[in-house]
Amino acid sequence: MASCDDDFSLLDDHQNPDSTQPSATIQTPPFSVNPYDQDSDPFDSEPDPSSRSGKRAAERDEISNGVSKRTRLHSASSSAGDYRKDREEWSDTAIACLLEAYTDKFVQLNRGNLRGRDWEEVAATVSERCDKQSKSVEQCKNKVDNLKKRYKLERHRLSNGGLPASHWPWFQQMEQIVGNSIAAKAAADEEKNSPVKSPVTICGDIHGQFHDLAELFKIGGKCPDTNYLFMGDYVDRGYYSVETVTLLVALKVRYPQRITILRGNHESRQITQVYGFYDECLRKYGNANIWKIFTDLFDYFPLTALVESEIFCLHGGLSPSIETLDNIRNFDRVQEVPHEGPMCDLLWSDPDDRCGWGISPRGAGYTFGQDISEQFNHANNLKLIARAHQLVMEGFNWAHDQKVVTIFSAPNYCYRCGNMASILEVDDCQGHTFIQFDPAPRRGEPDVTRRTPDYFL
């Protein structure tokens, strides 16, 4: 029976995704250049005590004569003049050119540090685009640093003042450079086995179906009134991947204790270049900057969560390399999803009717039988494994004598599969209630010229 899934199928239907795209290198966030560092004065040292004493006396005489006062006034005037000079030297056009050149280089380096040669290219670009305003490397560094400081002040003002938006003209562009670290911090703060308290509503794949995500919140309750745990695959396939993942990340930043967002196999650079998210970003923004920002952010998403130490939640399935939850805590999740190994298995594996471990027809991860899930649950004192990753026509499917459940939350997947969606409500006593729902009314979708690859075997 053919499925309506790309790299994941109806239960018992499998296929191999194309995952030949090269992985990207992960860079550390850029450091700030401090324009105020100054070399020490070589004439500060005064070895002769009598000379120091004489110098202090001379300084007192100068103060009495008003000389030092004039010097300080001159210094203050000079600082104000420097500020006015900076304003005069950097027109709005020049700042726009600088931010565009800096952002291009910053994203090209996967949000890594700009080095000497990089800054030279930025300065050359700014000078070329602004005919009458040639800029040096030092000027560009200082200006970017000052813009970062202003952005942080604006962000602090918005947070403390309860203001809806900033009127500073460069706020949105600086948000792309500096602001993403706020979302990354919110995701990175999650532990490797994120502890989640009940009651909580557990959700499966969304896949860019933004209107259906809105329907999910309508049925399950608004955040933060309802606690949510999403198990990955927010992008690809649907027409609104950008809007979908933006909403979920915004909720995570605003209500970090009320929503948990795990990583799915589609939250990767390789898969999103094939199944739609990359092309959507190009179509909507004209470049790959937004795609790069989000795929960098995906590296920080936790892989698993634990509800009241009883329900183990993840996107895919188990791994032969992982026997206990402590094994998950011991490896580094902040990376692109590898082609093999325990991290890959957690995002790609599927339960199977056959016992033991099997080679997955997907080309990544494994299949695991009831004996494997029972052994894992027993070793870790678990009652249930909740996962997503596979299309199921009723929205949920029990497996392995109700030790494993698959949840799928994208109704009428790909706008043509005809399946229902579901969410799992876990109450205070860890009781389970499934809520099924149909797709939201379609309003008309954008034209997509490039059709994403078919995924049937």
CSV table of C-alpha atoms in Angstrom, one decimal:
chain,number,residue,atom,x,y,z
A,1,MET,CA,0.0,0.0,0.0
A,2,ALA,CA,1.6,3.3,-1.1
A,3,SER,CA,1.9,5.9,1.5
A,4,CYS,CA,1.6,9.6,1.3
A,5,ASP,CA,4.8,10.4,3.2
A,6,ASP,CA,8.3,11.3,2.0
A,7,ASP,CA,10.9,9.7,4.2
A,8,PHE,CA,8.3,8.2,6.4
A,9,SER,CA,5.4,6.1,5.5
A,10,LEU,CA,2.2,4.5,6.6
A,11,LEU,CA,3.0,1.9,9.2
A,12,ASP,CA,4.6,-1.1,7.4
A,13,ASP,CA,5.3,1.0,4.2
A,14,HIS,CA,8.8,2.3,3.9
A,15,GLN,CA,11.0,4.2,1.5
A,16,ASN,CA,14.5,5.7,1.3
A,17,PRO,CA,14.9,9.5,1.4
A,18,ASP,CA,17.5,11.3,-0.5
A,19,SER,CA,20.0,12.5,2.1
A,20,THR,CA,23.0,13.1,0.0
A,21,GLN,CA,23.3,16.8,0.7
A,22,PRO,CA,26.6,17.7,2.4
A,23,SER,CA,26.4,18.6,6.1
A,24,ALA,CA,27.2,22.1,7.2
A,25,THR,CA,29.9,23.0,9.7
A,26,ILE,CA,28.7,24.5,13.0
A,27,GLN,CA,30.3,27.7,14.0
A,28,THR,CA,30.3,29.4,17.4
A,29,PRO,CA,28.5,32.7,17.8
A,30,PRO,CA,30.5,35.8,16.9
A,31,PHE,CA,32.3,37.7,19.5
A,32,SER,CA,31.9,41.5,19.8
A,33,VAL,CA,34.7,43.8,18.8
A,34,ASN,CA,35.4,46.4,21.5
A,35,PRO,CA,36.3,49.7,19.9
A,36,TYR,CA,37.1,51.2,23.3
A,37,ASP,CA,40.2,49.1,24.0
A,38,GLN,CA,43.2,51.4,24.1
A,39,ASP,CA,46.9,50.8,24.5
A,40,SER,CA,48.4,51.9,27.8
A,41,ASP,CA,50.4,55.1,27.8
A,42,PRO,CA,54.1,54.3,27.7
A,43,PHE,CA,54.8,57.4,29.8
A,44,ASP,CA,52.6,56.2,32.7
A,45,SER,CA,55.5,54.8,34.7
A,46,GLU,CA,57.4,57.2,36.9
A,47,PRO,CA,60.2,55.4,38.7
A,48,ASP,CA,61.3,58.4,40.8
A,49,PRO,CA,59.1,58.9,43.9
A,50,SER,CA,60.1,62.5,44.1
A,51,SER,CA,59.2,63.0,40.5
A,52,ARG,CA,55.7,61.5,41.2
A,53,SER,CA,55.4,63.8,44.2
A,54,GLY,CA,56.4,66.8,42.1
A,55,LYS,CA,53.9,65.7,39.4
A,56,ARG,CA,51.0,65.6,41.8
A,57,ALA,CA,51.9,69.0,43.1
A,58,ALA,CA,52.0,70.3,39.5
A,59,GLU,CA,48.6,68.8,38.9
A,60,ARG,CA,47.2,70.5,42.0
A,61,ASP,CA,48.6,73.8,40.7
A,62,GLU,CA,47.0,73.2,37.3
A,63,ILE,CA,43.6,72.4,38.9
A,64,SER,CA,43.8,75.6,40.9
A,65,ASN,CA,44.5,77.5,37.7
A,66,GLY,CA,41.5,75.8,36.0
A,67,VAL,CA,43.8,74.1,33.4
A,68,SER,CA,42.6,70.5,34.2
A,69,LYS,CA,39.0,71.7,34.2
A,70,ARG,CA,39.5,73.1,30.7
A,71,THR,CA,41.1,69.8,29.7
A,72,ARG,CA,38.2,67.8,30.9
A,73,LEU,CA,35.7,70.1,29.2
A,74,HIS,CA,37.7,69.8,26.0
A,75,SER,CA,37.7,66.0,26.3
A,76,ALA,CA,33.9,65.9,26.8
A,77,SER,CA,33.5,68.3,23.9
A,78,SER,CA,35.8,66.0,21.8
A,79,SER,CA,33.7,62.9,22.7
A,80,ALA,CA,30.5,64.7,21.7
A,81,GLY,CA,32.2,65.7,18.5
A,82,ASP,CA,33.2,62.1,17.8
A,83,TYR,CA,29.6,61.0,18.2
A,84,ARG,CA,28.4,63.7,15.8
A,85,LYS,CA,31.2,62.8,13.5
A,86,ASP,CA,30.1,59.1,13.6
A,87,ARG,CA,26.5,60.2,12.7
A,88,GLU,CA,27.8,62.3,9.9
A,89,GLU,CA,30.2,59.7,8.5
A,90,TRP,CA,27.5,56.9,8.5
A,91,SER,CA,24.5,57.9,6.5
A,92,ASP,CA,21.4,55.7,6.4
A,93,THR,CA,22.5,54.4,3.0
A,94,ALA,CA,25.9,53.5,4.3
A,95,ILE,CA,24.5,51.7,7.4
A,96,ALA,CA,22.1,49.8,5.1
A,97,CYS,CA,25.0,48.7,2.9
A,98,LEU,CA,27.1,47.8,5.9
A,99,LEU,CA,24.4,45.6,7.5
A,100,GLU,CA,23.7,43.9,4.2
A,101,ALA,CA,27.3,43.1,3.6
A,102,TYR,CA,27.9,42.0,7.2
A,103,THR,CA,24.8,39.8,7.3
A,104,ASP,CA,25.8,38.1,4.0
A,105,LYS,CA,29.2,37.3,5.3
A,106,PHE,CA,27.9,36.3,8.7
A,107,VAL,CA,25.4,33.9,7.2
A,108,GLN,CA,28.0,32.6,4.7
A,109,LEU,CA,30.1,31.6,7.7
A,110,ASN,CA,27.2,29.9,9.4
A,111,ARG,CA,26.9,32.7,11.9
A,112,GLY,CA,30.6,32.4,12.7
A,113,ASN,CA,33.2,35.0,13.5
A,114,LEU,CA,34.3,37.4,10.8
A,115,ARG,CA,38.1,37.4,10.5
A,116,GLY,CA,40.5,39.9,9.0
A,117,ARG,CA,39.9,39.0,5.4
A,118,ASP,CA,36.1,38.9,5.9
A,119,TRP,CA,36.1,42.4,7.4
A,120,GLU,CA,38.2,43.6,4.4
A,121,GLU,CA,35.6,42.3,2.0
A,122,VAL,CA,32.8,43.9,4.1
A,123,ALA,CA,34.6,47.3,4.0
A,124,ALA,CA,35.3,47.0,0.3
A,125,THR,CA,31.6,46.2,-0.4
A,126,VAL,CA,30.4,49.2,1.6
A,127,SER,CA,32.9,51.5,-0.1
A,128,GLU,CA,31.9,50.3,-3.5
A,129,ARG,CA,28.2,50.7,-3.0
A,130,CYS,CA,28.5,54.1,-1.3
A,131,ASP,CA,30.6,56.1,-3.8
A,132,LYS,CA,31.4,59.1,-1.6
A,133,GLN,CA,31.7,57.3,1.7
A,134,SER,CA,34.8,55.1,1.7
A,135,LYS,CA,35.0,53.0,4.9
A,136,SER,CA,37.9,51.4,6.6
A,137,VAL,CA,37.8,48.0,8.3
A,138,GLU,CA,38.1,49.7,11.7
A,139,GLN,CA,35.1,51.9,11.0
A,140,CYS,CA,33.0,49.0,9.9
A,141,LYS,CA,33.9,47.0,13.0
A,142,ASN,CA,33.2,49.9,15.3
A,143,LYS,CA,29.8,50.6,13.7
A,144,VAL,CA,28.6,47.0,13.8
A,145,ASP,CA,29.6,46.9,17.5
A,146,ASN,CA,27.8,50.1,18.3
A,147,LEU,CA,24.7,48.8,16.4
A,148,LYS,CA,24.8,45.6,18.5
A,149,LYS,CA,24.9,47.6,21.7
A,150,ARG,CA,22.0,49.7,20.6
A,151,TYR,CA,20.0,46.6,19.7
A,152,LYS,CA,20.6,45.2,23.2
A,153,LEU,CA,19.4,48.4,24.7
A,154,GLU,CA,16.3,48.4,22.5
A,155,ARG,CA,15.6,44.8,23.4
A,156,HIS,CA,15.9,45.6,27.1
A,157,ARG,CA,13.6,48.6,26.7
A,158,LEU,CA,11.0,46.5,24.9
A,159,SER,CA,11.2,43.8,27.6
A,160,ASN,CA,10.9,46.1,30.5
A,161,GLY,CA,8.5,48.7,29.1
A,162,GLY,CA,6.0,46.3,27.6
A,163,LEU,CA,6.2,48.0,24.3
A,164,PRO,CA,4.9,46.1,21.2
A,165,ALA,CA,7.6,47.1,18.8
A,166,SER,CA,10.7,49.2,18.3
A,167,HIS,CA,10.8,52.3,16.2
A,168,TRP,CA,14.5,52.1,15.7
A,169,PRO,CA,15.0,51.7,11.9
A,170,TRP,CA,17.7,49.1,12.2
A,171,PHE,CA,16.0,46.9,14.8
A,172,GLN,CA,14.7,44.2,12.4
A,173,GLN,CA,18.0,43.8,10.6
A,174,MET,CA,19.9,43.6,13.9
A,175,GLU,CA,17.3,41.0,15.0
A,176,GLN,CA,18.6,38.7,12.2
A,177,ILE,CA,22.2,39.1,13.5
A,178,VAL,CA,21.8,39.2,17.2
A,179,GLY,CA,18.2,38.2,18.0
A,180,ASN,CA,18.4,34.6,16.9
A,181,SER,CA,20.7,33.9,19.9
A,182,ILE,CA,17.6,34.5,22.1
A,183,ALA,CA,15.7,31.7,20.5
A,184,ALA,CA,18.8,29.5,20.5
A,185,LYS,CA,19.2,30.1,24.3
A,186,ALA,CA,15.6,29.1,24.9
A,187,ALA,CA,16.1,25.8,23.0
A,188,ALA,CA,19.6,25.2,24.4
A,189,ASP,CA,18.3,25.6,28.0
A,190,GLU,CA,16.3,22.4,27.6
A,191,GLU,CA,18.1,19.4,29.2
A,192,LYS,CA,19.0,16.4,26.9
A,193,ASN,CA,16.0,14.5,28.3
A,194,SER,CA,13.7,17.5,28.9
A,195,PRO,CA,11.7,16.8,32.1
A,196,VAL,CA,8.0,17.7,31.4
A,197,LYS,CA,5.3,17.8,34.0
A,198,SER,CA,1.7,16.8,33.5
A,199,PRO,CA,-0.9,17.8,32.4
A,200,VAL,CA,0.5,18.2,28.9
A,201,THR,CA,-0.7,17.8,25.4
A,202,ILE,CA,1.7,15.7,23.1
A,203,CYS,CA,1.7,16.5,19.4
A,204,GLY,CA,3.2,14.9,16.3
A,205,ASP,CA,4.3,16.1,12.9
A,206,ILE,CA,3.0,19.5,11.6
A,207,HIS,CA,5.0,19.8,8.3
A,208,GLY,CA,4.3,23.5,7.5
A,209,GLN,CA,0.5,23.2,7.7
A,210,PHE,CA,0.1,26.4,9.5
A,211,HIS,CA,-3.7,26.6,9.4
A,212,ASP,CA,-3.9,23.1,10.8
A,213,LEU,CA,-1.6,24.1,13.6
A,214,ALA,CA,-4.0,27.0,14.4
A,215,GLU,CA,-6.8,24.4,14.4
A,216,LEU,CA,-4.7,22.3,16.8
A,217,PHE,CA,-4.4,25.2,19.3
A,218,LYS,CA,-8.1,25.9,18.9
A,219,ILE,CA,-9.0,22.3,19.8
A,220,GLY,CA,-6.3,21.7,22.4
A,221,GLY,CA,-6.3,25.1,24.0
A,222,LYS,CA,-4.1,28.2,23.7
A,223,CYS,CA,-0.6,28.3,25.0
A,224,PRO,CA,0.1,29.1,27.9
A,225,ASP,CA,-3.3,27.9,29.2
A,226,THR,CA,-2.3,24.4,27.9
A,227,ASN,CA,1.1,22.9,28.2
A,228,TYR,CA,2.4,21.5,24.9
A,229,LEU,CA,5.1,19.0,23.8
A,230,PHE,CA,5.8,18.9,20.0
A,231,MET,CA,7.8,15.9,18.7
A,232,GLY,CA,9.4,17.5,15.6
A,233,ASP,CA,9.0,17.9,11.9
A,234,TYR,CA,7.6,21.4,11.8
A,235,VAL,CA,8.9,22.2,8.3
A,236,ASP,CA,8.8,20.8,4.7
A,237,ARG,CA,5.9,19.6,2.6
A,238,GLY,CA,3.3,22.2,3.7
A,239,TYR,CA,3.2,25.7,2.2
A,240,TYR,CA,3.8,27.6,5.5
A,241,SER,CA,6.9,26.1,7.1
A,242,VAL,CA,8.3,29.5,7.9
A,243,GLU,CA,5.2,30.6,9.7
A,244,THR,CA,4.8,27.3,11.5
A,245,VAL,CA,8.3,27.1,12.9
A,246,THR,CA,8.3,30.9,13.7
A,247,LEU,CA,5.1,30.6,15.8
A,248,LEU,CA,6.4,27.6,17.7
A,249,VAL,CA,9.8,29.2,18.4
A,250,ALA,CA,8.1,32.5,19.4
A,251,LEU,CA,5.9,30.6,21.9
A,252,LYS,CA,9.0,28.8,23.3
A,253,VAL,CA,10.7,32.2,23.8
A,254,ARG,CA,7.6,33.7,25.4
A,255,TYR,CA,6.5,30.7,27.5
A,256,PRO,CA,9.6,28.5,28.0
A,257,GLN,CA,8.1,26.5,30.7
A,258,ARG,CA,4.8,25.9,28.9
A,259,ILE,CA,6.0,24.4,25.6
A,260,THR,CA,8.7,21.9,24.6
A,261,ILE,CA,9.7,21.6,21.0
A,262,LEU,CA,11.8,18.5,20.1
A,263,ARG,CA,13.8,18.0,16.9
A,264,GLY,CA,12.6,15.8,14.1
A,265,ASN,CA,14.5,14.4,11.2
A,266,HIS,CA,13.3,17.3,9.0
A,267,GLU,CA,14.9,19.8,11.3
A,268,SER,CA,18.2,19.4,9.4
A,269,ARG,CA,20.0,21.1,6.6
A,270,GLN,CA,20.1,18.0,4.3
A,271,ILE,CA,16.5,17.1,4.4
A,272,THR,CA,15.1,20.7,4.1
A,273,GLN,CA,17.1,21.2,0.9
A,274,VAL,CA,15.1,18.4,-0.7
A,275,TYR,CA,11.6,18.6,0.8
A,276,GLY,CA,10.5,22.2,0.6
A,277,PHE,CA,11.7,24.5,3.4
A,278,TYR,CA,14.8,25.7,1.6
A,279,ASP,CA,12.8,26.5,-1.6
A,280,GLU,CA,10.1,28.2,0.5
A,281,CYS,CA,12.6,30.5,2.0
A,282,LEU,CA,14.1,31.4,-1.4
A,283,ARG,CA,10.6,32.0,-2.8
A,284,LYS,CA,9.5,34.2,0.1
A,285,TYR,CA,12.7,36.2,0.9
A,286,GLY,CA,14.8,36.0,-2.3
A,287,ASN,CA,17.8,34.4,-0.5
A,288,ALA,CA,18.7,31.6,1.9
A,289,ASN,CA,19.3,33.8,5.0
A,290,ILE,CA,16.2,32.7,6.8
A,291,TRP,CA,16.8,29.1,6.0
A,292,LYS,CA,20.3,29.3,7.4
A,293,ILE,CA,19.2,31.0,10.6
A,294,PHE,CA,16.5,28.4,11.3
A,295,THR,CA,18.7,25.4,10.5
A,296,ASP,CA,21.4,26.8,12.8
A,297,LEU,CA,18.6,27.1,15.5
A,298,PHE,CA,17.5,23.5,14.9
A,299,ASP,CA,20.9,22.3,16.1
A,300,TYR,CA,19.9,23.4,19.6
A,301,PHE,CA,16.5,21.6,19.8
A,302,PRO,CA,16.4,18.8,22.3
A,303,LEU,CA,16.0,15.2,20.9
A,304,THR,CA,13.9,13.6,23.7
A,305,ALA,CA,11.6,14.5,26.6
A,306,LEU,CA,10.4,12.7,29.6
A,307,VAL,CA,6.9,13.3,31.0
A,308,GLU,CA,6.7,12.6,34.7
A,309,SER,CA,9.6,10.1,34.3
A,310,GLU,CA,7.1,7.7,32.7
A,311,ILE,CA,6.4,8.7,29.1
A,312,PHE,CA,9.5,8.8,26.9
A,313,CYS,CA,8.9,11.2,23.9
A,314,LEU,CA,11.0,11.5,20.8
A,315,HIS,CA,10.5,11.9,17.1
A,316,GLY,CA,11.6,8.6,15.6
A,317,GLY,CA,12.5,5.6,17.7
A,318,LEU,CA,15.1,3.6,19.7
A,319,SER,CA,18.8,2.9,18.9
A,320,PRO,CA,20.9,-0.2,19.5
A,321,SER,CA,23.5,2.2,20.9
A,322,ILE,CA,21.2,3.5,23.6
A,323,GLU,CA,20.2,1.2,26.5
A,324,THR,CA,19.5,3.8,29.1
A,325,LEU,CA,18.4,7.4,29.3
A,326,ASP,CA,21.8,8.3,30.7
A,327,ASN,CA,23.3,7.3,27.3
A,328,ILE,CA,21.4,10.2,25.7
A,329,ARG,CA,22.6,12.6,28.2
A,330,ASN,CA,26.2,11.8,27.3
A,331,PHE,CA,26.4,12.9,23.7
A,332,ASP,CA,26.5,16.3,22.0
A,333,ARG,CA,23.2,17.1,20.3
A,334,VAL,CA,24.3,20.5,19.0
A,335,GLN,CA,25.2,19.5,15.5
A,336,GLU,CA,23.8,18.6,12.1
A,337,VAL,CA,21.9,15.3,12.1
A,338,PRO,CA,24.6,12.7,11.2
A,339,HIS,CA,24.0,9.9,8.7
A,340,GLU,CA,24.3,7.2,11.3
A,341,GLY,CA,24.8,6.7,15.0
A,342,PRO,CA,22.5,7.1,18.1
A,343,MET,CA,21.4,10.7,17.3
A,344,CYS,CA,20.4,9.6,13.8
A,345,ASP,CA,18.5,6.6,15.2
A,346,LEU,CA,16.5,8.7,17.6
A,347,LEU,CA,15.1,10.7,14.7
A,348,TRP,CA,14.8,8.0,12.1
A,349,SER,CA,13.9,4.6,13.6
A,350,ASP,CA,10.4,3.0,13.5
A,351,PRO,CA,8.6,0.3,15.5
A,352,ASP,CA,8.1,-3.0,13.7
A,353,ASP,CA,6.0,-6.2,14.0
A,354,ARG,CA,9.1,-8.3,13.8
A,355,CYS,CA,11.2,-8.9,16.9
A,356,GLY,CA,14.7,-7.6,17.4
A,357,TRP,CA,16.6,-5.0,15.4
A,358,GLY,CA,16.2,-4.6,11.6
A,359,ILE,CA,17.7,-2.6,8.8
A,360,SER,CA,15.4,0.3,8.1
A,361,PRO,CA,14.2,0.6,4.5
A,362,ARG,CA,14.4,4.4,4.9
A,363,GLY,CA,18.2,4.1,4.7
A,364,ALA,CA,18.7,5.7,8.1
A,365,GLY,CA,17.9,4.4,11.6
A,366,TYR,CA,16.6,0.9,12.4
A,367,THR,CA,13.4,-1.0,12.9
A,368,PHE,CA,12.8,-2.3,16.4
A,369,GLY,CA,10.4,-5.0,17.7
A,370,GLN,CA,8.2,-5.4,20.8
A,371,ASP,CA,11.0,-7.2,22.7
A,372,ILE,CA,13.3,-4.2,22.2
A,373,SER,CA,10.7,-1.6,23.4
A,374,GLU,CA,9.7,-3.8,26.4
A,375,GLN,CA,13.3,-4.2,27.4
A,376,PHE,CA,14.0,-0.4,27.1
A,377,ASN,CA,10.9,0.5,29.0
A,378,HIS,CA,11.8,-2.0,31.8
A,379,ALA,CA,15.4,-0.8,32.1
A,380,ASN,CA,14.3,2.8,32.4
A,381,ASN,CA,11.1,2.4,34.4
A,382,LEU,CA,9.0,3.7,31.6
A,383,LYS,CA,5.3,3.0,30.9
A,384,LEU,CA,5.1,4.3,27.3
A,385,ILE,CA,7.2,5.5,24.3
A,386,ALA,CA,5.4,8.3,22.4
A,387,ARG,CA,6.8,9.1,19.0
A,388,ALA,CA,5.8,10.7,15.7
A,389,HIS,CA,7.6,10.3,12.3
A,390,GLN,CA,5.0,8.1,10.5
A,391,LEU,CA,1.7,8.9,8.8
A,392,VAL,CA,-1.2,7.0,10.4
A,393,MET,CA,-4.7,7.4,8.9
A,394,GLU,CA,-6.5,7.8,12.3
A,395,GLY,CA,-4.0,10.2,13.7
A,396,PHE,CA,-2.6,7.8,16.3
A,397,ASN,CA,-1.7,4.1,16.3
A,398,TRP,CA,-0.8,1.8,19.2
A,399,ALA,CA,2.0,-0.8,18.8
A,400,HIS,CA,3.9,-3.3,20.9
A,401,ASP,CA,1.0,-4.2,23.2
A,402,GLN,CA,0.4,-0.5,23.9
A,403,LYS,CA,3.9,0.1,24.9
A,404,VAL,CA,4.5,2.4,21.9
A,405,VAL,CA,2.2,5.0,20.4
A,406,THR,CA,2.6,6.9,17.1
A,407,ILE,CA,1.0,10.4,17.0
A,408,PHE,CA,0.6,12.4,13.7
A,409,SER,CA,-0.8,15.9,13.9
A,410,ALA,CA,-1.0,17.0,10.2
A,411,PRO,CA,-4.5,16.3,8.9
A,412,ASN,CA,-4.9,15.6,5.2
A,413,TYR,CA,-1.2,15.4,5.0
A,414,CYS,CA,0.3,17.1,1.9
A,415,TYR,CA,-3.2,18.4,1.3
A,416,ARG,CA,-4.2,15.1,-0.3
A,417,CYS,CA,-3.7,12.1,1.9
A,418,GLY,CA,-7.1,12.2,3.6
A,419,ASN,CA,-5.9,11.2,7.1
A,420,MET,CA,-7.2,12.5,10.4
A,421,ALA,CA,-4.8,14.1,12.9
A,422,SER,CA,-4.6,13.7,16.6
A,423,ILE,CA,-3.1,15.0,19.8
A,424,LEU,CA,-2.6,13.1,23.1
A,425,GLU,CA,-3.7,14.7,26.3
A,426,VAL,CA,-1.9,13.5,29.4
A,427,ASP,CA,-3.7,14.4,32.7
A,428,ASP,CA,-2.4,14.9,36.2
A,429,CYS,CA,-2.6,11.2,36.8
A,430,GLN,CA,-0.9,10.2,33.5
A,431,GLY,CA,-4.3,9.2,32.0
A,432,HIS,CA,-4.4,9.3,28.2
A,433,THR,CA,-7.0,10.9,26.0
A,434,PHE,CA,-6.7,11.2,22.2
A,435,ILE,CA,-8.4,14.0,20.4
A,436,GLN,CA,-8.8,13.6,16.7
A,437,PHE,CA,-9.4,16.5,14.3
A,438,ASP,CA,-9.9,17.2,10.6
A,439,PRO,CA,-8.0,19.8,8.6
A,440,ALA,CA,-8.9,23.5,8.8
A,441,PRO,CA,-10.8,25.0,5.8
A,442,ARG,CA,-8.5,25.7,2.9
A,443,ARG,CA,-8.2,29.3,1.9
A,444,GLY,CA,-6.2,29.0,-1.3
A,445,GLU,CA,-2.5,28.1,-1.4
A,446,PRO,CA,0.4,29.9,-3.2
A,447,ASP,CA,1.6,28.6,-6.5
A,448,VAL,CA,4.7,26.5,-6.2
A,449,THR,CA,6.6,26.1,-9.5
A,450,ARG,CA,9.0,23.4,-8.3
A,451,ARG,CA,7.3,20.2,-7.3
A,452,THR,CA,9.1,18.4,-4.4
A,453,PRO,CA,10.2,14.8,-5.0
A,454,ASP,CA,7.7,12.0,-4.8
A,455,TYR,CA,8.4,9.6,-2.0
A,456,PHE,CA,6.8,6.3,-2.9
A,457,LEU,CA,8.8,3.1,-3.2
